[in-house]
CSV table of C-alpha atoms in Angstrom, one decimal:
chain,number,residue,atom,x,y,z
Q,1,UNK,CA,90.0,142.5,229.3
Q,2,UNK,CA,90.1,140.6,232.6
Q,3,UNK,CA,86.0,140.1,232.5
Q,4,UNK,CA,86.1,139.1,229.3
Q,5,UNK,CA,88.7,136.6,230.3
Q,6,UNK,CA,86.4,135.7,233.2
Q,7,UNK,CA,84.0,135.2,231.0
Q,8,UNK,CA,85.8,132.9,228.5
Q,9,UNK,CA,86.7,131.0,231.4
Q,10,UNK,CA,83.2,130.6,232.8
Q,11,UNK,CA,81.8,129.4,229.9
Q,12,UNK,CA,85.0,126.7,229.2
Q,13,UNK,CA,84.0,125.5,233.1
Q,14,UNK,CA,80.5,125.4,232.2
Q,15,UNK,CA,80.8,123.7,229.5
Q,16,UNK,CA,83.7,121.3,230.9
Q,17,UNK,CA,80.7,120.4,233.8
Q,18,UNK,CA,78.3,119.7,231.6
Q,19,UNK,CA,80.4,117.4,229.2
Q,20,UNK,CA,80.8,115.8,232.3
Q,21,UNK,CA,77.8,115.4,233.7
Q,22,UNK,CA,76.7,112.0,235.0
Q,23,UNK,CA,74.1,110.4,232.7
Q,24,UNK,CA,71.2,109.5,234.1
Q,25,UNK,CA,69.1,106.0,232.5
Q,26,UNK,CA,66.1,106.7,232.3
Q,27,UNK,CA,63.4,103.7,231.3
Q,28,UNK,CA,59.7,104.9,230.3
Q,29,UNK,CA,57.0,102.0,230.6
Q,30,UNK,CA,53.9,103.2,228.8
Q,31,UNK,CA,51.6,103.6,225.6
Q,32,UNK,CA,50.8,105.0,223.2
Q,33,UNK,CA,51.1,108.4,224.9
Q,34,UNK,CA,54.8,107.6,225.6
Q,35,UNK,CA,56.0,106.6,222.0
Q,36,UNK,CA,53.5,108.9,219.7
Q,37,UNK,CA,55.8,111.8,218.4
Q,38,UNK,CA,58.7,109.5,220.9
Q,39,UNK,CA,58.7,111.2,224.0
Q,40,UNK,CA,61.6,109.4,225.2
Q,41,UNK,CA,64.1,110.6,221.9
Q,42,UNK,CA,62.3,113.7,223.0
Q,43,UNK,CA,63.5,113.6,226.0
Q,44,UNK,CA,67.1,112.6,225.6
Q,45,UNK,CA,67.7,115.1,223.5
Q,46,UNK,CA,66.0,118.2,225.8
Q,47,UNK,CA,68.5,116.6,228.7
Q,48,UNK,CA,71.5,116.8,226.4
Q,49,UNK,CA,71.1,120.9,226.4
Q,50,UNK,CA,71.3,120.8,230.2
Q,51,UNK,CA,73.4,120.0,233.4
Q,52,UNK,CA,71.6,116.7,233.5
Q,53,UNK,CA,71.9,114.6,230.5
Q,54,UNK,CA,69.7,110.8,230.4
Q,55,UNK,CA,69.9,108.0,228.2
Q,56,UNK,CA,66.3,107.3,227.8
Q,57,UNK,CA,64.8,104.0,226.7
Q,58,UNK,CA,61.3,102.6,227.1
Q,59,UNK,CA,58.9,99.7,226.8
Q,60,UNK,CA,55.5,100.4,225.4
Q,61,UNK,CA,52.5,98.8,223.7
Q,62,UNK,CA,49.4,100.4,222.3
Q,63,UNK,CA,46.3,100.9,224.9
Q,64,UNK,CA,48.5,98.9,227.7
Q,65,UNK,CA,47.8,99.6,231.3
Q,66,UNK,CA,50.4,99.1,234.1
Q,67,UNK,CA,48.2,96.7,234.8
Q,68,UNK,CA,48.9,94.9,231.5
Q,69,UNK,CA,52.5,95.1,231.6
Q,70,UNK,CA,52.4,93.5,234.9
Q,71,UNK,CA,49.6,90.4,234.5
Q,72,UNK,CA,50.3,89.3,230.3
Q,73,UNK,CA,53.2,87.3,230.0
Q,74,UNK,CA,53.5,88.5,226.3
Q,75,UNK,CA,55.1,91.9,228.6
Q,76,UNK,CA,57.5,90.1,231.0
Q,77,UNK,CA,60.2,92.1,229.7
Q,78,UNK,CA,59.4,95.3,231.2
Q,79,UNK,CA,59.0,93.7,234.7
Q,80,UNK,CA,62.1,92.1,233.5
Q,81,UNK,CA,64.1,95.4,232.5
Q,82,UNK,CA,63.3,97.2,236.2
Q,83,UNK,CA,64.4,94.1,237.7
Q,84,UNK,CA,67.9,94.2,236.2
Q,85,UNK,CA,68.6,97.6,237.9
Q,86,UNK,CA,70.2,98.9,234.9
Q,87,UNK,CA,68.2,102.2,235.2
Q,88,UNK,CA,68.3,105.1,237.4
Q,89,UNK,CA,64.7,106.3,237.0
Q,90,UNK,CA,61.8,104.3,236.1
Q,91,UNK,CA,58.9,106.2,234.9
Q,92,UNK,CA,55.3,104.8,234.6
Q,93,UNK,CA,52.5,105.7,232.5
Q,94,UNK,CA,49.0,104.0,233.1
Q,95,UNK,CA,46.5,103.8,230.1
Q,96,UNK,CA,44.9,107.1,229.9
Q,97,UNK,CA,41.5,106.6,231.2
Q,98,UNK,CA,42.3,104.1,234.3
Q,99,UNK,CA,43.3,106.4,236.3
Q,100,UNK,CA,40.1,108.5,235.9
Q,101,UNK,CA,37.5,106.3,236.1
Q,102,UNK,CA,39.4,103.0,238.2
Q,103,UNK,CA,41.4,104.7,240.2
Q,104,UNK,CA,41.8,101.3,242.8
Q,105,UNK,CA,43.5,99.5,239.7
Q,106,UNK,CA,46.3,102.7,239.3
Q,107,UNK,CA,46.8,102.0,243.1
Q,108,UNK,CA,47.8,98.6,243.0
Q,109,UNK,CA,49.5,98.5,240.2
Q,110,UNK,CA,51.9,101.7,241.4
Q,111,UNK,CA,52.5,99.4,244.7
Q,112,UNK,CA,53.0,96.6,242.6
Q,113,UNK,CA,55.4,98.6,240.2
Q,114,UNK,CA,57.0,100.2,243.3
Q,115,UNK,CA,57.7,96.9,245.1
Q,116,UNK,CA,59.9,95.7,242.1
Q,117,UNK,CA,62.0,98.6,241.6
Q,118,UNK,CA,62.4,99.2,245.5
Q,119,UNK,CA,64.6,95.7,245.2
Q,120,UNK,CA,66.6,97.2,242.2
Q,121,UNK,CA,67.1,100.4,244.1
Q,122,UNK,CA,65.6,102.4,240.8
Q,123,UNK,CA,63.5,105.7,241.9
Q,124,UNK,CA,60.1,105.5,240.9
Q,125,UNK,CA,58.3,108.7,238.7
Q,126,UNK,CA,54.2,109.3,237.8
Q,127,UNK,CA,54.0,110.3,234.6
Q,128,UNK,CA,50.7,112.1,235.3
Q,129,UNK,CA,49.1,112.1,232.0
Q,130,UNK,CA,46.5,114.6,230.4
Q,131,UNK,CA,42.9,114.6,229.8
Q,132,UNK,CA,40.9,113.8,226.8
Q,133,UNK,CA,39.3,116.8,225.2
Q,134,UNK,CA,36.3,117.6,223.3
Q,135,UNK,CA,35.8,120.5,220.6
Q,136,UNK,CA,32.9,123.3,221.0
Q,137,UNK,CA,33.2,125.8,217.6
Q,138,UNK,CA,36.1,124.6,216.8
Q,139,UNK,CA,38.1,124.9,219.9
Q,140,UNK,CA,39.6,121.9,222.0
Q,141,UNK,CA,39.2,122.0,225.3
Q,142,UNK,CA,40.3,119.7,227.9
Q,143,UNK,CA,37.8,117.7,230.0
Q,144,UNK,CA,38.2,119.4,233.9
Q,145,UNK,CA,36.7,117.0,235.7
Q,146,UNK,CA,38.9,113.8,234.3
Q,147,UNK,CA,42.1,115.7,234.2
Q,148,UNK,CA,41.1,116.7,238.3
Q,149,UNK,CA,40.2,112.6,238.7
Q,150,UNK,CA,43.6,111.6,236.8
Q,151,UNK,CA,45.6,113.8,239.2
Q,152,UNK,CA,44.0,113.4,242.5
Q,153,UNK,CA,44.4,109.1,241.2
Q,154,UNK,CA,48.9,109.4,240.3
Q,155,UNK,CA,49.2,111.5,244.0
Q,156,UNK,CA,47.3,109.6,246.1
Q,157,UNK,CA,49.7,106.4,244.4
Q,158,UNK,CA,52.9,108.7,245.1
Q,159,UNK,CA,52.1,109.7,248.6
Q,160,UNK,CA,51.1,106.1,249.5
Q,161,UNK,CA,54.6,104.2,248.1
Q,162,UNK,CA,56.5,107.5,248.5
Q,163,UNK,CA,57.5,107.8,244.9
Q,164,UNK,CA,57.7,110.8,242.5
Q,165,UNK,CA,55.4,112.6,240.3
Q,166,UNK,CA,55.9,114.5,236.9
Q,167,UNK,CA,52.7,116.7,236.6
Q,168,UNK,CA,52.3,116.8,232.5
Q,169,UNK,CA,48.9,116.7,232.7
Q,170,UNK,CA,48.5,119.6,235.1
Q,171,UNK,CA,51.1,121.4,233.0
Q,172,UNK,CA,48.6,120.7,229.6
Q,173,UNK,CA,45.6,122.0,231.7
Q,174,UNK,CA,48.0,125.1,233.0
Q,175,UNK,CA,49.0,125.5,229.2
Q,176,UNK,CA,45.0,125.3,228.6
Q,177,UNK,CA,44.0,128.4,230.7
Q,178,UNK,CA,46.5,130.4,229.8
Q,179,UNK,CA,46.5,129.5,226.1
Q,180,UNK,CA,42.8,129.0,225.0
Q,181,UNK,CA,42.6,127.4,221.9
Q,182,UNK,CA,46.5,126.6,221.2
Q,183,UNK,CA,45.7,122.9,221.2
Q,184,UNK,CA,48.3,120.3,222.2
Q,185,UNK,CA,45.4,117.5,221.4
Q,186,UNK,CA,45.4,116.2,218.2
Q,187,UNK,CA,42.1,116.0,215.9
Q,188,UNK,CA,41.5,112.2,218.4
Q,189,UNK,CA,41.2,114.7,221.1
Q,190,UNK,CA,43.9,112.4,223.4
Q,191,UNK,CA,47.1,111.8,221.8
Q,192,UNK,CA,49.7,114.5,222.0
Q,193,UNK,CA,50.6,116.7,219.2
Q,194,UNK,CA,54.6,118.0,218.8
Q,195,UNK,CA,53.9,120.7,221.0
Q,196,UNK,CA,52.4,118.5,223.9
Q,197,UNK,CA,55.0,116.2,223.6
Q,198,UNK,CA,57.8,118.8,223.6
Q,199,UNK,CA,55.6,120.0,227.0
Q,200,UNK,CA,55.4,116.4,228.5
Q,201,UNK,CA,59.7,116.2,228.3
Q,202,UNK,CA,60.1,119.5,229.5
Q,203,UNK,CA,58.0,118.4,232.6
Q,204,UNK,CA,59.7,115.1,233.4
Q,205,UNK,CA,63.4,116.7,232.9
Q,206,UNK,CA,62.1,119.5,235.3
Q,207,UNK,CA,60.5,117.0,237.9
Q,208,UNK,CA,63.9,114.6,237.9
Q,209,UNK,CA,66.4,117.6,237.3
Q,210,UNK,CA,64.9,120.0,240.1
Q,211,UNK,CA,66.0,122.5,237.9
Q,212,UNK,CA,63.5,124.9,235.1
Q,213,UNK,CA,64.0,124.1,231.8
Q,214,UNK,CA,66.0,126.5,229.2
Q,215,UNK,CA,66.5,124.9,226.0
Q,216,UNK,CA,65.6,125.6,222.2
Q,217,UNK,CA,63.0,124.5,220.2
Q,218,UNK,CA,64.9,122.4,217.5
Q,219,UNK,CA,66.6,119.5,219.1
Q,220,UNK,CA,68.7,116.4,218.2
Q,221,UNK,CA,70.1,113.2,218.8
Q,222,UNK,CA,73.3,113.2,216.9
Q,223,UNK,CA,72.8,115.2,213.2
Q,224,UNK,CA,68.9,113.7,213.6
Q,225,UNK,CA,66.4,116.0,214.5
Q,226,UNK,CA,63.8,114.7,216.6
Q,227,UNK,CA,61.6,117.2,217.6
Q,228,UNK,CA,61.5,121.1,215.9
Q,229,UNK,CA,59.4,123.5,217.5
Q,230,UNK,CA,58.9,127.2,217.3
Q,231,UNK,CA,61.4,129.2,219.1
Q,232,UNK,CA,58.3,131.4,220.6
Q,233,UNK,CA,56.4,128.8,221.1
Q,234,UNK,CA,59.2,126.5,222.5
Q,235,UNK,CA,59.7,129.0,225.7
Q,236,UNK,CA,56.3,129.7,226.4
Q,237,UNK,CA,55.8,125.7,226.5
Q,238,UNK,CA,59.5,125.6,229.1
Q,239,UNK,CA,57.1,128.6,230.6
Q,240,UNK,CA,54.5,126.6,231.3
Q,241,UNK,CA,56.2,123.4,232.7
Q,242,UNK,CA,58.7,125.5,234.8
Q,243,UNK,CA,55.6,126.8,236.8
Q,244,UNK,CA,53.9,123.8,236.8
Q,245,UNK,CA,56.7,121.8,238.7
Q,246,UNK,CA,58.0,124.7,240.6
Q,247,UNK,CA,54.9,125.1,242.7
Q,248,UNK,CA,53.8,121.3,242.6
Q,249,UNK,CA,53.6,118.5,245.4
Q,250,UNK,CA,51.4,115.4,245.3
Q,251,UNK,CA,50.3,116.1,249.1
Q,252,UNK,CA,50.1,119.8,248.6
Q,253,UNK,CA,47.5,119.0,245.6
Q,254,UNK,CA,45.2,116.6,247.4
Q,255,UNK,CA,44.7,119.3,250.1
Q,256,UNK,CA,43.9,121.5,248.0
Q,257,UNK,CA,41.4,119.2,246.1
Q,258,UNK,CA,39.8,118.6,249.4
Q,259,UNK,CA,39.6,121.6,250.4
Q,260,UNK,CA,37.8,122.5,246.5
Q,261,UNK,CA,35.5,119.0,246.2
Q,262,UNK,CA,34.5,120.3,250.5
Q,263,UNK,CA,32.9,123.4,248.9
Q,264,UNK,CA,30.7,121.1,246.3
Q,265,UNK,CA,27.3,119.9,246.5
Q,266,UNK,CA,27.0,116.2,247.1
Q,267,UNK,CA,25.0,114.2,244.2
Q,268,UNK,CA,22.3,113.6,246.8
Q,269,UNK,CA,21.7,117.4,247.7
Q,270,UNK,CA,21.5,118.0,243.8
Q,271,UNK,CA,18.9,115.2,243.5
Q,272,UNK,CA,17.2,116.5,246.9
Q,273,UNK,CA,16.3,119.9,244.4
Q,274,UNK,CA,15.8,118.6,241.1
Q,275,UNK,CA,12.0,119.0,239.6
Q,276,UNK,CA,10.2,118.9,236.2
Q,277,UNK,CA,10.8,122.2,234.4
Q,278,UNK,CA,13.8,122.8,235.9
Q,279,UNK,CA,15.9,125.1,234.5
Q,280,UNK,CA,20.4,126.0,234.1
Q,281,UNK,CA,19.8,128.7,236.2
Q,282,UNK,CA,18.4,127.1,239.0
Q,283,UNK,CA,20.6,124.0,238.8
Q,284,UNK,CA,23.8,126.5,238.6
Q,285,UNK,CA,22.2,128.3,241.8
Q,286,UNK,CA,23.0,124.5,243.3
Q,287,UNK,CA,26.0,123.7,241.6
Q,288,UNK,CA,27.9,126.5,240.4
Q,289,UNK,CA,29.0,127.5,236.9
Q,290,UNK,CA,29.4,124.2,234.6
Q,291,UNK,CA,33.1,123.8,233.5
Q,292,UNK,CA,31.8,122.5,230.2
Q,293,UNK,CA,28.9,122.8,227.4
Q,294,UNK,CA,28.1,122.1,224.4
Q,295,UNK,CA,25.6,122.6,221.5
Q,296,UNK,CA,24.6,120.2,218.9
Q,297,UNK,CA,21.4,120.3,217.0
Q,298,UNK,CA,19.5,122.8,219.6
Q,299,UNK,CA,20.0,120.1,222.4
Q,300,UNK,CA,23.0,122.0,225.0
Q,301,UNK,CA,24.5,119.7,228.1
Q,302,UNK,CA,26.6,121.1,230.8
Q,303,UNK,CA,29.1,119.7,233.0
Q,304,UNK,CA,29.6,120.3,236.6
Q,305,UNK,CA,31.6,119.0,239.1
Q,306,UNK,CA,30.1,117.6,242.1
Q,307,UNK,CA,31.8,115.9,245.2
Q,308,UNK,CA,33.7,112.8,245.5
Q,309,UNK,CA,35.2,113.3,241.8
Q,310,UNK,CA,32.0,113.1,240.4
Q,311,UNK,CA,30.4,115.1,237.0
Q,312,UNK,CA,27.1,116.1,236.7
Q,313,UNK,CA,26.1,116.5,233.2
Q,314,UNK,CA,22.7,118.4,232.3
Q,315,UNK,CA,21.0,118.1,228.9
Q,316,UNK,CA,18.6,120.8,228.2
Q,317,UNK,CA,16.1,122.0,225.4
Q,318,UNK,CA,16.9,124.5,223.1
Q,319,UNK,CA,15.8,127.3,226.4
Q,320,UNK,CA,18.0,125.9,228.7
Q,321,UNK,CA,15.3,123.6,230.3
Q,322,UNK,CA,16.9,120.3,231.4
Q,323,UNK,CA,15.6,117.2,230.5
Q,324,UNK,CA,17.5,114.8,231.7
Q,325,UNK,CA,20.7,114.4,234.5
Q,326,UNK,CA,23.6,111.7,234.6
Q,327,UNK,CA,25.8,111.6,237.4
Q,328,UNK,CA,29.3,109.7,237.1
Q,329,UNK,CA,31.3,108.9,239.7
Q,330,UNK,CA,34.4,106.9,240.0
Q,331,UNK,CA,34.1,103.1,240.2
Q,332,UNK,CA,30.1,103.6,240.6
Q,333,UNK,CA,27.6,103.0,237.7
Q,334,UNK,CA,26.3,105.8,235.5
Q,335,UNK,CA,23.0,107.3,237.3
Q,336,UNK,CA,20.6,108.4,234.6
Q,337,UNK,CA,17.4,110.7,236.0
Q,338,UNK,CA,15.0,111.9,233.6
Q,339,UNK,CA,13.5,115.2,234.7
Q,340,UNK,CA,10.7,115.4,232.6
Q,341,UNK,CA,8.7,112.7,234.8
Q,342,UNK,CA,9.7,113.9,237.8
């Protein structure tokens, strides 16, 4: 009898601290990343089932960079809404691709971003996005190499102005390798489905919280269900992002980038070696094992990673010969080589 009336008494305090909790506000400034499947009534509702409830609002526009929000006057209300220090947290989401492939522009507009909530005393969060995908057989899979250049982008901007980070996108790519083929792309092969959204919340209530996620899959604002998710499916998602913040740091990533891109050919050692009649095996001799292929119509390219961020892609004949070689590298021009006139 007495445990059991420890018990009872637990859960009343429990339950007592949580009613009680201090909200947190919470303003998302993003696109269409942020308000497809609307992460941030996503969100609200995760926090409401834990010790760390948020009232979470946002200002978004289709395709809009931070950039964008920042520079057209027809967004002057989300400069606006940090200025007003009404919020705890302000999170920021760039356009998808900037990141990735101009990385400088990110930079500038986190310090720019950081500057203006710095005088509203509001904590600034990354909301480090996921990659784009592409579909082999059927199967999405999540481009390496941008996700890698997305990351590396958000955690060089959070070391430099000293902000936060919540790693969604490393979460998607954890969710990725441990799930192969559970998609969390839909059909576009970028926007979220349900369960990458429900993934994304779990990581930013994780990253602000401190604390792993344990919630269900069904949840509500009010009697309104905004997100219903598989109860199986639902924890191995909390799973996922639980590990992913747990063991994350912006510094502790980009030494162990550097430390990865160190052991990588450069572009101009691959270009040293390249020769008509080349073949996968002797490029993968050079390079490594591609993180990518595909095959459409008999013609197969490959991605590799190469160093400084860039992707070497090789497009090869029906017997693996290669043909041709682009290298891309951030902020640089496309380099096209054609092999057979070599």
């Amino acid at each position: 009898m007495k445990n059991i009336i420890c018990l009872f008494s637990l859960i009343i305090s429990m339950l007592f601290c949580t009613l009680n909790a201090e909200e947190k506000r919470v303003l998302i400034i993003g696109n269409s990343y942020t308000f497809c499947n609307d992460l941030p009534a996503v969100l609200q509702a995760l926090s409401s089932k834990t010790k760390c409830p948020l009232i979470v609002e946002s200002y978004t526009a289709g395709a809009m960079s931070l950039r964008g929000f920042l520079d057209d006057p027809q967004h002057a209300k989300a400069k606006q809404l940090v200025e007003s220090g009404n919020y705890d947290w302000v999170i920021l989401q760039d356009q998808s691709q900037t990141p990735a492939y101009k990385p400088d522009e990110t930079m500038d507009s986190v310090r720019r971003w950081t500057a203006i909530a710095n005088k509203s005393n509001t904590k600034v969060m990354l909301f480090l996005t996921w990659a784009h995908a592409s579909s082999d057989g059927g199967k999405t899979s999540p481009l390496i190499a941008m996700q890698e250049q997305t990351s590396t982008t958000y955690c060089k901007a959070a070391v430099a102005n000293k902000v936060k980070v919540a790693p969604v996108g490393e979460a998607w790519a954890r969710w990725y390798r441990k799930h192969p083929g559970k998609a969390l792309h839909t059909d576009d092969m970028s926007h979220p489905n349900p369960n990458g959204t429900y993934l994304a919340a779990c990581v930013i209530h994780a990253s602000i919280s401190g604390k792993p996620i344990k919630a269900g899959g069904t949840l509500k604002i009010g009697k309104k269900v905004v997100i219903r998710i598989p109860k199986g499916t639902a924890k191995e998602l909390q799973s996922v992002a639980n590990a992913t913040v747990k063991g994350f740091s912006p510094q502790k990533y980009l030494d162990e980038q550097a430390e990865q891109d160190a052991s990588r050919p450069t572009a101009a050692a691959v270009k040293a070696k390249l020769h008509k009649g080349m073949t996968l095996d002797e490029l993968k001799e050079i390079t490594g094992n591609p993180i990518h292929k595909s095959n459409s119509a008999g013609r197969k390219t490959y991605m590799f990673r190469i160093q400084q961020g860039a992707e070497l892609v090789a497009y090869c004949n029906s017997d693996d010969v290669i043909e041709n070689i682009s290298i891309a590298a951030p902020d640089k021009p496309v380099e096209i080589i054609d092999v057979t006139k070599l």
